[in-house]
XYZ file of C-alpha atoms in Angstrom:
353
model
C 33.865 153.265 171.078
C 37.533 153.086 170.056
C 37.751 149.619 171.662
C 34.696 148.391 169.731
C 36.125 149.735 166.483
C 39.364 147.872 167.032
C 37.451 144.596 167.614
C 35.398 145.068 164.437
C 38.519 145.810 162.426
C 40.226 142.664 163.708
C 37.203 140.588 162.794
C 37.246 141.994 159.268
C 40.829 140.810 158.860
C 39.801 137.222 159.613
C 37.237 137.066 156.795
C 38.812 135.707 153.582
C 38.286 137.892 150.521
C 35.941 136.690 147.787
C 37.744 135.575 144.677
C 36.731 135.764 141.052
C 36.509 131.964 141.008
C 34.091 132.039 143.954
C 31.675 134.530 142.404
C 32.126 134.419 138.671
C 28.556 135.592 138.056
C 29.036 138.635 140.234
C 26.048 137.711 142.423
C 28.005 136.100 145.212
C 27.125 132.488 144.351
C 30.220 130.252 144.530
C 31.118 128.365 141.362
C 31.331 124.560 141.679
C 34.915 123.366 141.788
C 35.856 120.419 139.506
C 36.368 117.116 141.288
C 40.034 116.075 141.059
C 40.588 112.841 139.161
C 43.461 110.382 139.501
C 44.755 109.091 136.150
C 44.459 105.354 135.784
C 46.823 103.081 133.904
C 45.965 99.780 132.325
C 48.377 97.046 133.434
C 50.298 95.408 130.580
C 48.600 92.351 129.168
C 50.537 89.087 128.910
C 51.884 88.296 125.455
C 52.230 84.672 124.393
C 55.834 83.581 123.870
C 56.328 82.543 120.237
C 59.439 81.978 118.101
C 58.795 85.387 116.536
C 58.638 87.096 119.944
C 61.900 85.365 120.920
C 63.542 86.426 117.667
C 62.657 90.076 118.255
C 63.828 89.876 121.879
C 67.169 88.409 120.798
C 67.695 91.037 118.098
C 66.807 93.835 120.499
C 69.295 92.510 123.028
C 72.289 92.282 120.679
C 71.554 95.790 119.335
C 71.271 97.313 122.817
C 74.295 95.380 124.061
C 76.461 96.757 121.264
C 75.373 100.330 121.988
C 76.372 99.928 125.642
C 79.708 98.275 124.845
C 80.584 100.820 122.162
C 79.986 103.602 124.690
C 81.764 101.699 127.506
C 78.608 102.338 129.548
C 78.504 99.702 132.294
C 75.224 100.948 133.763
C 73.500 100.771 130.380
C 74.880 97.278 129.731
C 73.510 96.073 133.067
C 70.047 97.260 131.994
C 69.819 94.308 129.591
C 71.188 91.583 131.886
C 70.198 89.933 135.157
C 71.400 87.431 137.762
C 74.797 85.840 137.116
C 75.172 87.552 133.755
C 74.945 90.938 135.474
C 77.813 89.989 137.808
C 79.990 88.869 134.910
C 79.139 91.892 132.770
C 80.028 94.314 135.576
C 83.323 92.488 136.196
C 84.177 92.571 132.487
C 83.607 96.327 132.222
C 85.716 96.961 135.318
C 88.553 94.797 134.035
C 88.588 96.673 130.733
C 88.723 99.998 132.587
C 91.479 98.700 134.889
C 93.583 97.460 131.954
C 92.876 100.554 129.857
C 91.356 98.436 127.096
C 88.113 98.936 125.186
C 85.245 96.691 126.240
C 84.825 93.752 123.893
C 82.138 94.085 121.249
C 80.571 91.057 119.616
C 79.439 90.048 116.168
C 76.633 87.466 116.053
C 75.570 84.986 113.410
C 72.057 83.732 112.765
C 70.710 82.233 116.000
C 68.878 78.969 116.532
C 66.129 79.703 119.033
C 64.680 77.074 121.360
C 61.349 78.364 122.584
C 59.259 76.290 125.009
C 55.499 76.407 124.658
C 54.363 78.200 127.815
C 51.039 79.656 128.900
C 50.758 83.363 128.059
C 50.175 84.298 131.697
C 52.800 81.918 133.122
C 55.921 83.679 134.355
C 58.818 83.652 134.167
C 58.957 83.065 130.426
C 62.238 82.071 128.836
C 64.029 80.800 125.760
C 67.523 79.671 124.786
C 69.555 80.844 121.806
C 72.461 78.987 120.203
C 74.490 81.382 118.075
C 77.992 81.885 116.682
C 79.705 84.840 118.342
C 83.048 86.470 117.616
C 85.024 89.586 118.532
C 85.592 91.782 115.451
C 89.284 92.087 114.665
C 90.309 89.084 116.752
C 91.286 86.012 114.774
C 90.050 82.639 116.000
C 87.587 84.308 118.393
C 84.536 82.596 116.932
C 82.620 80.535 119.495
C 79.150 79.080 119.852
C 77.305 80.842 122.633
C 74.352 79.325 124.470
C 72.297 82.192 125.856
C 69.376 82.003 128.256
C 66.862 84.875 128.201
C 64.162 85.495 130.802
C 61.028 87.636 131.150
C 59.789 87.786 134.740
C 56.486 89.583 134.195
C 54.345 91.396 131.594
C 55.640 94.798 132.763
C 59.278 93.662 132.635
C 61.666 93.477 129.688
C 63.674 90.539 128.381
C 67.076 90.072 130.030
C 70.071 87.883 129.292
C 70.480 85.887 132.485
C 73.084 83.302 131.421
C 75.626 82.859 128.631
C 78.041 79.969 128.257
C 80.385 78.840 125.482
C 80.236 75.458 123.770
C 83.475 73.532 124.239
C 85.596 73.500 121.035
C 85.222 69.758 120.442
C 81.703 69.384 121.850
C 78.557 68.929 119.806
C 75.322 70.539 120.884
C 72.693 67.851 121.486
C 69.806 68.059 119.029
C 66.780 69.658 120.634
C 63.357 68.104 120.088
C 60.952 70.467 118.295
C 57.240 69.965 117.645
C 55.644 70.636 114.202
C 55.116 74.299 115.167
C 58.771 74.769 116.070
C 58.385 74.765 119.860
C 60.801 73.003 122.207
C 59.768 70.914 125.202
C 60.790 72.329 128.576
C 62.014 69.907 131.228
C 60.404 70.136 134.626
C 62.733 70.602 137.597
C 62.179 66.982 138.714
C 61.840 65.335 135.303
C 62.197 61.571 135.830
C 62.919 60.611 132.206
C 66.462 61.942 132.378
C 69.272 60.468 134.450
C 69.710 63.474 136.764
C 66.814 65.680 137.760
C 67.487 69.055 136.089
C 67.477 70.883 139.417
C 70.239 68.547 140.705
C 72.691 68.738 137.789
C 74.616 71.657 139.316
C 74.794 69.937 142.682
C 76.214 66.773 141.118
C 78.944 68.790 139.394
C 79.748 70.658 142.624
C 80.056 67.328 144.454
C 82.553 66.032 141.896
C 84.511 69.287 142.147
C 84.731 68.758 145.911
C 85.390 64.999 145.962
C 86.985 64.111 142.626
C 86.723 60.983 140.513
C 86.145 58.792 143.582
C 82.892 60.567 144.400
C 79.617 58.683 144.230
C 78.516 61.470 141.870
C 80.940 60.048 139.294
C 78.448 57.205 138.780
C 76.132 59.589 136.931
C 78.455 62.341 135.586
C 81.578 61.995 133.481
C 84.994 62.897 134.843
C 86.768 65.725 133.061
C 88.298 69.204 133.388
C 85.031 70.750 134.638
C 84.177 68.064 137.189
C 86.930 65.967 138.768
C 89.376 68.313 137.047
C 88.284 71.082 139.414
C 89.144 68.784 142.324
C 92.674 68.225 141.003
C 93.043 71.948 140.326
C 92.100 72.727 143.927
C 94.609 70.160 145.268
C 97.439 71.796 143.330
C 96.399 75.285 144.403
C 96.220 74.258 148.061
C 99.720 72.746 147.911
C 101.135 75.918 146.372
C 99.378 78.039 149.010
C 100.830 75.901 151.802
C 104.323 76.337 150.384
C 103.733 80.101 150.626
C 102.548 79.862 154.277
C 98.936 80.360 153.212
C 95.758 78.372 153.695
C 93.369 78.037 150.757
C 89.705 77.061 151.060
C 87.634 76.376 147.930
C 83.888 75.667 147.936
C 81.582 75.168 144.945
C 77.919 75.980 145.596
C 74.656 76.306 143.707
C 73.353 79.781 142.875
C 69.836 81.190 143.311
C 69.706 82.012 139.603
C 67.419 80.422 136.975
C 68.335 77.229 135.151
C 66.855 75.992 131.884
C 66.132 72.471 130.662
C 65.234 71.417 127.107
C 64.283 67.952 125.841
C 66.676 66.465 123.295
C 65.637 64.270 120.371
C 66.738 61.045 122.045
C 64.724 61.742 125.197
C 67.560 63.289 127.181
C 67.978 66.902 128.131
C 70.177 69.961 127.747
C 70.431 71.856 131.049
C 71.871 75.365 131.427
C 72.776 76.480 134.960
C 75.368 78.271 137.104
C 77.592 77.686 140.137
C 79.619 79.848 142.508
C 83.236 79.053 143.375
C 84.127 80.708 146.678
C 87.807 80.918 147.633
C 89.477 82.208 150.787
C 93.279 82.663 150.856
C 94.552 83.328 154.389
C 98.049 83.901 155.818
C 99.056 81.274 158.381
C 100.859 83.875 160.517
C 100.065 87.536 161.312
C 103.044 88.680 159.251
C 101.932 86.772 156.127
C 99.702 88.561 153.642
C 98.563 86.884 150.417
C 99.205 88.591 147.107
C 96.171 89.780 145.172
C 95.463 87.281 142.356
C 95.972 88.853 138.931
C 92.475 87.816 137.860
C 90.973 89.787 140.781
C 93.097 92.980 140.644
C 90.377 94.996 138.915
C 87.931 94.270 141.737
C 90.201 95.488 144.565
C 92.028 98.719 145.397
C 95.497 97.180 145.416
C 95.882 96.752 149.164
C 95.314 93.874 151.575
C 94.262 95.286 154.933
C 94.331 92.008 156.798
C 95.666 88.539 156.069
C 92.850 87.284 153.837
C 91.591 87.592 150.277
C 88.118 86.280 149.444
C 86.911 85.811 145.873
C 83.738 84.538 144.250
C 83.662 83.286 140.675
C 80.393 83.022 138.778
C 80.554 79.965 136.516
C 77.948 79.143 133.850
C 77.516 75.741 132.207
C 75.490 73.581 129.901
C 75.310 69.824 130.456
C 73.864 66.953 128.468
C 71.632 64.874 130.711
C 70.999 61.470 129.055
C 67.704 59.593 129.198
C 67.362 56.845 131.748
C 68.396 53.593 130.131
C 65.941 50.747 129.882
C 66.466 47.820 132.196
C 69.439 45.730 131.142
C 70.862 48.417 128.868
C 74.071 50.375 129.607
C 73.476 53.773 131.191
C 75.375 56.714 129.638
C 76.535 59.429 132.029
C 75.800 63.149 132.007
C 78.542 65.336 130.555
C 79.493 69.004 130.409
C 79.332 70.569 126.935
C 79.767 74.296 127.654
C 81.282 76.608 130.264
C 82.176 80.222 130.905
C 82.776 82.453 133.890
C 85.161 84.665 135.835
C 85.807 86.093 139.273
C 82.908 88.462 139.870
C 83.493 89.543 143.492
C 86.561 90.091 145.665
C 87.218 91.406 149.166
C 90.081 91.801 151.631
C 88.511 91.610 155.111
C 90.315 93.460 157.922
C 91.884 91.486 160.742
C 89.238 90.466 163.246
C 89.708 92.080 166.636
C 89.905 89.603 169.559
């Protein structure tokens, strides 16, 4: 009998107790449990890009940018940028911290906005702003900035992806606008202009590598930002050799967006970016290159091996003329704006044999 009692007691312990929720009416009938529901969210709907939308996006950017710069908050500043502009913004904040200086803040004038007419559901959407920009308290700091903004999807926010400065003596080509104030976007392979917009950066990089004698000089003007880069590299290589160093310089295209706008005479204004990759290497194991002053803020002050690698992010705007009619002289493309800085640096250790 004692054995049976123990078995019954054990069985009682395995029966779950009735809860108030299971028998709310006191008659032992379980109450129906509510079916769990998963909250649903409505995806953002595309908004058509208009001059007014661009104006608000621009104003929001310059307000948010100033908040981040006033607080010296690099992470916050990077929230409003993308692509090459993010690299340059991060480098600028780090240089200010390295030098012990406040981050530059900017004062903007009234912008001219060039807004292409795009389908509401076509992404990315983009526009270009031309605006006077200066640093408060700095005399003669006023420049004309050309700024490219991009929106990659309806759930994304507008970001500044590219900013370049109009050369002091350059004139911005007049952009063609329709009666509603919209600009005409150039396709990547537009055949009405001398150089296809997608190839403008490559042509400049070729001239930087080959100089005025390059075949690319047939379609792009020589100058400080084209064949001038070639001459600059020659001088830098000679100086490096005198210091028992080897210098390699390569200009390449970037994966970042570029923007093309039709000008009034049928040409185009193209905004784009390039990388300049440099490697400075000691010719003997005992030779170590000195860290370039313009890259100090990106390194820890030591060179572990015999090499210093740097990458500069360079941003440009070029005037791309219309193709001349048969028998007429053909103008060349020319650079009208540039900006950039070293955005990455590394000192690789000596490779083990």
